[in-house]
PDB file of C-alpha atoms in Angstrom:
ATOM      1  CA  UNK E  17      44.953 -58.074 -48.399  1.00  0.00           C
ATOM      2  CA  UNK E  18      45.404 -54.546 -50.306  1.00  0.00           C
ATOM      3  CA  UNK E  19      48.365 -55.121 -52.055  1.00  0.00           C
ATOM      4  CA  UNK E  20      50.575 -51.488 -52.907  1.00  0.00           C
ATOM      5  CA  UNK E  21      52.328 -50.260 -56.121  1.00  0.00           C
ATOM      6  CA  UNK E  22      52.429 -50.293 -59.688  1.00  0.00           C
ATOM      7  CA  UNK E  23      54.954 -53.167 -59.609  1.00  0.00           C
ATOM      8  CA  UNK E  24      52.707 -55.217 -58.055  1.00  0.00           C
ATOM      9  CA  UNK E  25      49.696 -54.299 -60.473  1.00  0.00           C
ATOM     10  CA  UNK E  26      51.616 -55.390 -63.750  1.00  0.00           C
ATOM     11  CA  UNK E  27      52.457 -58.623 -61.936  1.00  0.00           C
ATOM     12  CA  UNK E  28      48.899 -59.431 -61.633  1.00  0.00           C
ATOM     13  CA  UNK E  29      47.194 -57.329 -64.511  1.00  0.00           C
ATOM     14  CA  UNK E  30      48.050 -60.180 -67.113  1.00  0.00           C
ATOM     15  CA  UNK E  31      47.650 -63.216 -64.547  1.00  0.00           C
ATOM     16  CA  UNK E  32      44.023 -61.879 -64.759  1.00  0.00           C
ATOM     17  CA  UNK E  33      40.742 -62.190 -66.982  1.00  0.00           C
ATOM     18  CA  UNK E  34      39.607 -58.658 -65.988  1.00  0.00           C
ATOM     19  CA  UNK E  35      41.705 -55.536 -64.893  1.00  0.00           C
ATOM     20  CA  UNK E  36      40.434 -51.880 -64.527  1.00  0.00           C
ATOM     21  CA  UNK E  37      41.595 -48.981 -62.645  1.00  0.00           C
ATOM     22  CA  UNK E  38      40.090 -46.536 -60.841  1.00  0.00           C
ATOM     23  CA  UNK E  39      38.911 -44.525 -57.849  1.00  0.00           C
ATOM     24  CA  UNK E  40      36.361 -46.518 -55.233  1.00  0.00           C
ATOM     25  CA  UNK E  41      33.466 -43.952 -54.852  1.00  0.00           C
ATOM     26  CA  UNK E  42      31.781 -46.751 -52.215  1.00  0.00           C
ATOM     27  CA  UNK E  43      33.386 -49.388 -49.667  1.00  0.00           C
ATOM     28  CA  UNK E  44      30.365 -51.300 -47.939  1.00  0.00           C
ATOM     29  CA  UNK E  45      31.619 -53.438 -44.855  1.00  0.00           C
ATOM     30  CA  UNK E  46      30.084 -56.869 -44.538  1.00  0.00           C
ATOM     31  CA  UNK E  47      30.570 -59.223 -42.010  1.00  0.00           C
ATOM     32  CA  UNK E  48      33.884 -61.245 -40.818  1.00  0.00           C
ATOM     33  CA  UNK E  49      33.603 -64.860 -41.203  1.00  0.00           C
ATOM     34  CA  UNK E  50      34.440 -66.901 -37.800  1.00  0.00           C
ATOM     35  CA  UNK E  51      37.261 -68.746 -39.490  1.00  0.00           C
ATOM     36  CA  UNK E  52      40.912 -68.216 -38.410  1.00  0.00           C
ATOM     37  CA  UNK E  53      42.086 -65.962 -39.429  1.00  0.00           C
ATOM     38  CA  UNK E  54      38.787 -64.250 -39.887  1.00  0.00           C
ATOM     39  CA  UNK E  55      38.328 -62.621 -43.431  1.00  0.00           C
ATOM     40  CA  UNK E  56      36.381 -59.461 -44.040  1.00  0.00           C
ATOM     41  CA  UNK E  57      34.252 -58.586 -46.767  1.00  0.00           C
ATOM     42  CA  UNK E  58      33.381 -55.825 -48.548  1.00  0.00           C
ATOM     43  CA  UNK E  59      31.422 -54.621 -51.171  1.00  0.00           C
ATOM     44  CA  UNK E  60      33.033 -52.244 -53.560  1.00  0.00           C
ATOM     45  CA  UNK E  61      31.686 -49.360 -55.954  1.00  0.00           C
ATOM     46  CA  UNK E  62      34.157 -47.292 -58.498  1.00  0.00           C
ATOM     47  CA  UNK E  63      33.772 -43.723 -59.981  1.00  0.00           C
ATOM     48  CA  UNK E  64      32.390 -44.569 -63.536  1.00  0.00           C
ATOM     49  CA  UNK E  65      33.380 -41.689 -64.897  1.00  0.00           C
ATOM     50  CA  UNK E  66      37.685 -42.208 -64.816  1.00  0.00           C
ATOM     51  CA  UNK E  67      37.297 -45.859 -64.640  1.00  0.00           C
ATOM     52  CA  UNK E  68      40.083 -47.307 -67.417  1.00  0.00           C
ATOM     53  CA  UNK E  69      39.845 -51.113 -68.480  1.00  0.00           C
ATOM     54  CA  UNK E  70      43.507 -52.360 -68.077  1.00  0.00           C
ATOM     55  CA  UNK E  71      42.288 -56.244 -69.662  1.00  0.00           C
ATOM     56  CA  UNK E  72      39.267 -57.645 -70.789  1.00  0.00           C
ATOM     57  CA  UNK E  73      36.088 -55.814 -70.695  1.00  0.00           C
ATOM     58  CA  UNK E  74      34.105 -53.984 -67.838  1.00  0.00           C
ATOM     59  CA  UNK E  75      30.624 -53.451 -68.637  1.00  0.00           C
ATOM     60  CA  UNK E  76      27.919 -50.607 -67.559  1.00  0.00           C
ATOM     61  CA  UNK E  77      25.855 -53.757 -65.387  1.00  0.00           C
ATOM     62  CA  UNK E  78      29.143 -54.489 -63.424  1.00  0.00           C
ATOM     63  CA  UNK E  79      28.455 -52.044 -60.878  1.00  0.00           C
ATOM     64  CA  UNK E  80      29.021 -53.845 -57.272  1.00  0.00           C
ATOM     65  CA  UNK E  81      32.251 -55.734 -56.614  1.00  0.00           C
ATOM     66  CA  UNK E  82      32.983 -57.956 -54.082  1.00  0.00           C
ATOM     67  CA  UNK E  83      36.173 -58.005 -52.427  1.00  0.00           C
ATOM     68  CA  UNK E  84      37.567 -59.947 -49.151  1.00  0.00           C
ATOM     69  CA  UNK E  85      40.604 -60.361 -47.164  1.00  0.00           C
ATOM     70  CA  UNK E  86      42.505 -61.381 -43.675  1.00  0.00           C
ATOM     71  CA  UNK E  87      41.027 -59.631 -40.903  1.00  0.00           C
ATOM     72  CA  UNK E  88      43.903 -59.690 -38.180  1.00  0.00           C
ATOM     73  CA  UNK E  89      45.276 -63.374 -37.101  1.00  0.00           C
ATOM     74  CA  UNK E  90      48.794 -65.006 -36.313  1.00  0.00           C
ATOM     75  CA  UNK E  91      51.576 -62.904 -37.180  1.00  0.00           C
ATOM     76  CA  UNK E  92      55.619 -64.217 -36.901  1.00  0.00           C
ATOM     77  CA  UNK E  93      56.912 -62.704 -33.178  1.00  0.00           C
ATOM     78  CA  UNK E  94      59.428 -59.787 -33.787  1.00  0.00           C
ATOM     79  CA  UNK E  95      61.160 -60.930 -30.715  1.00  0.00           C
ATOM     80  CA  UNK E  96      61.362 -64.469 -28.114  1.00  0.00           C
ATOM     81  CA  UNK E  97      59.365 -62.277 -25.354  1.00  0.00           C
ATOM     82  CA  UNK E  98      56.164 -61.814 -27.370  1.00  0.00           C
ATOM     83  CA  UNK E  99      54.190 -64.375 -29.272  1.00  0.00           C
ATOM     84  CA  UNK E 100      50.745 -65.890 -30.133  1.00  0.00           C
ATOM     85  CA  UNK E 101      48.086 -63.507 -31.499  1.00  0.00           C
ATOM     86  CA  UNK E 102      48.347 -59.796 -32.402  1.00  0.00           C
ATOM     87  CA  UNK E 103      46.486 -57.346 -34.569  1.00  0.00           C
ATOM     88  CA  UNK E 104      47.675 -57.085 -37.948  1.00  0.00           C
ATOM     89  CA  UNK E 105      48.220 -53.418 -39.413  1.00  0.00           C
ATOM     90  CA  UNK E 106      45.275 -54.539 -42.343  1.00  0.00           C
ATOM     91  CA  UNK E 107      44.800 -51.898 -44.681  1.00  0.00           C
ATOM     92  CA  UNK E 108      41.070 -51.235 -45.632  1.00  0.00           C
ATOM     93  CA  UNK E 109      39.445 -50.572 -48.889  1.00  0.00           C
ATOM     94  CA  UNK E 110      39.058 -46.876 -48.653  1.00  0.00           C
ATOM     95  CA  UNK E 111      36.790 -44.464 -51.236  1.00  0.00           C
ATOM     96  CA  UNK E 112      38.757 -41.684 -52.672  1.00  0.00           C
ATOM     97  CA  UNK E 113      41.778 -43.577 -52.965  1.00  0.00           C
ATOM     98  CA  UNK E 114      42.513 -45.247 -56.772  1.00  0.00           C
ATOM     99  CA  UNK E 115      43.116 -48.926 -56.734  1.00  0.00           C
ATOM    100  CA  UNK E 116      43.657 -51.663 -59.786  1.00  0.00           C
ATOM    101  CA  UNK E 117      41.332 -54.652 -59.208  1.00  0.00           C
ATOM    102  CA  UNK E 118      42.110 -57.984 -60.792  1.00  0.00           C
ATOM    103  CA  UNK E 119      39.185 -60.506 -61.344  1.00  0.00           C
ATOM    104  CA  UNK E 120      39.032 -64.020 -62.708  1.00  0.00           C
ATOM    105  CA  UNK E 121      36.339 -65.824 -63.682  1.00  0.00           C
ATOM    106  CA  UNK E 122      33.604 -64.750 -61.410  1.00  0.00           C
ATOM    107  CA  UNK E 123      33.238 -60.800 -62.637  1.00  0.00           C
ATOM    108  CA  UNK E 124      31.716 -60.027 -59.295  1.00  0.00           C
ATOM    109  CA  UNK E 125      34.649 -61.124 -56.936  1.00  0.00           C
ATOM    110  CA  UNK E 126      37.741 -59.255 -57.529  1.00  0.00           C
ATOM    111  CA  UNK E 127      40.297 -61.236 -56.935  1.00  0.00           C
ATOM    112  CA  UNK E 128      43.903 -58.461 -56.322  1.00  0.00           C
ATOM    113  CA  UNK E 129      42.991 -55.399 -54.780  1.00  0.00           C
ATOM    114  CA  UNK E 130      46.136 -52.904 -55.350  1.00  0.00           C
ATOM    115  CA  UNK E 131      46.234 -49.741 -54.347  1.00  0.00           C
ATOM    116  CA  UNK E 132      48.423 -47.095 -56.100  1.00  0.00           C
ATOM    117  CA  UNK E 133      48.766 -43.303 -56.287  1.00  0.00           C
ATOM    118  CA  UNK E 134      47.698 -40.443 -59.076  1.00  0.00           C
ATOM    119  CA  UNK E 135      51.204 -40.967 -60.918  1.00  0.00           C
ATOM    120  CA  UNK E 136      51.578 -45.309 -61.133  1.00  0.00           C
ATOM    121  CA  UNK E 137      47.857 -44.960 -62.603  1.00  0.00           C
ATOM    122  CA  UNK E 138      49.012 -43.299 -65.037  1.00  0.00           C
ATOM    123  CA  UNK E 139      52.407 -45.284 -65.830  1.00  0.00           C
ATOM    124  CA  UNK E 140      50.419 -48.672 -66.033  1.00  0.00           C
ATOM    125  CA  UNK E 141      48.283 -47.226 -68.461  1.00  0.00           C
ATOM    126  CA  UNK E 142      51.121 -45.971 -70.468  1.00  0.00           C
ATOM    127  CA  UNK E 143      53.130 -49.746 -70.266  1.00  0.00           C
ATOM    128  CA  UNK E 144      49.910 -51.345 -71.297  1.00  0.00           C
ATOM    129  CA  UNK E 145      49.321 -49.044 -74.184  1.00  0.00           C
ATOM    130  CA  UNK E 146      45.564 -48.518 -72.885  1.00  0.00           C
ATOM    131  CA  UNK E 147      43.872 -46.191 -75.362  1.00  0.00           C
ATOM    132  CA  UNK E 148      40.435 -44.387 -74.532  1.00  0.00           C
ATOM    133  CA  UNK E 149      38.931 -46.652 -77.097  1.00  0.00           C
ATOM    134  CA  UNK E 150      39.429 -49.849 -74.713  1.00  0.00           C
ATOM    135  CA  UNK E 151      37.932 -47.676 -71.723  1.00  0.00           C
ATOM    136  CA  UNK E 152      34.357 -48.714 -70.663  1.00  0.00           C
ATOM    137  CA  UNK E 153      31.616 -50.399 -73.562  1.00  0.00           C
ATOM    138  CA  UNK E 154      28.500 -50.885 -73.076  1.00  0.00           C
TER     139      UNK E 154
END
């Protein structure tokens, strides 16, 4: 699932092989698997042009990203009258809005989605010390 803040980004950030920030320009819906809880899947495009490398290196051929996450499923009853199955409040990929992504090995398949505003994109830059010359490479 989206995760939110910049807290959350530094926690994965070094947990990770490859980090970038940066605005999704494209969210492509898959399909849901039939497992339970299903997952959904998505297929992910960021704005080149701001796009900062937080950790490793994100080249001009990684263009698509995969990305997937808990449709709606069991969720804890907030009281003894109501239980069993209820939609989950799942937040969606959405373009426009700036996320961090966090991928392992596979460099298609991100990994930690994590959205965050204008203001924590800049601060995580800033406590990682990113300079422009770490941005993008061919």
């Amino acid at each position: 699932m989206v995760l939110h803040g910049k807290d959350k980004a530094l926690e994965q950030i070094p947990k990770s092989s490859i980090a970038f920030i940066g605005k999704i320009s494209n969210v492509q819906r898959g399909i849901s698997s039939v497992t339970m809880p299903p997952r959904d899947h998505y297929k992910l495009q960021f704005d080149r042009r701001d796009l900062r490398t937080l950790r490793g290196r994100v080249y001009d051929t990684m263009i698509d990203f995969d990305y997937s996450q808990i449709g709606e499923g069991i969720l804890p009853a907030t009281n003894d009258i109501f239980c069993g199955i209820r939609k989950a409040q799942i937040q969606i990929p959405t373009a426009g809005h700036i996320y961090v992504a966090c991928l392992n090995d596979n460099t298609k398949q991100i990994n930690y989605l994590i959205a965050v505003n204008r203001f924590e994109a800049d601060d995580i830059v800033r406590r990682l010390n990113v300079t422009p010359s770490t941005t993008m490479k061919k």
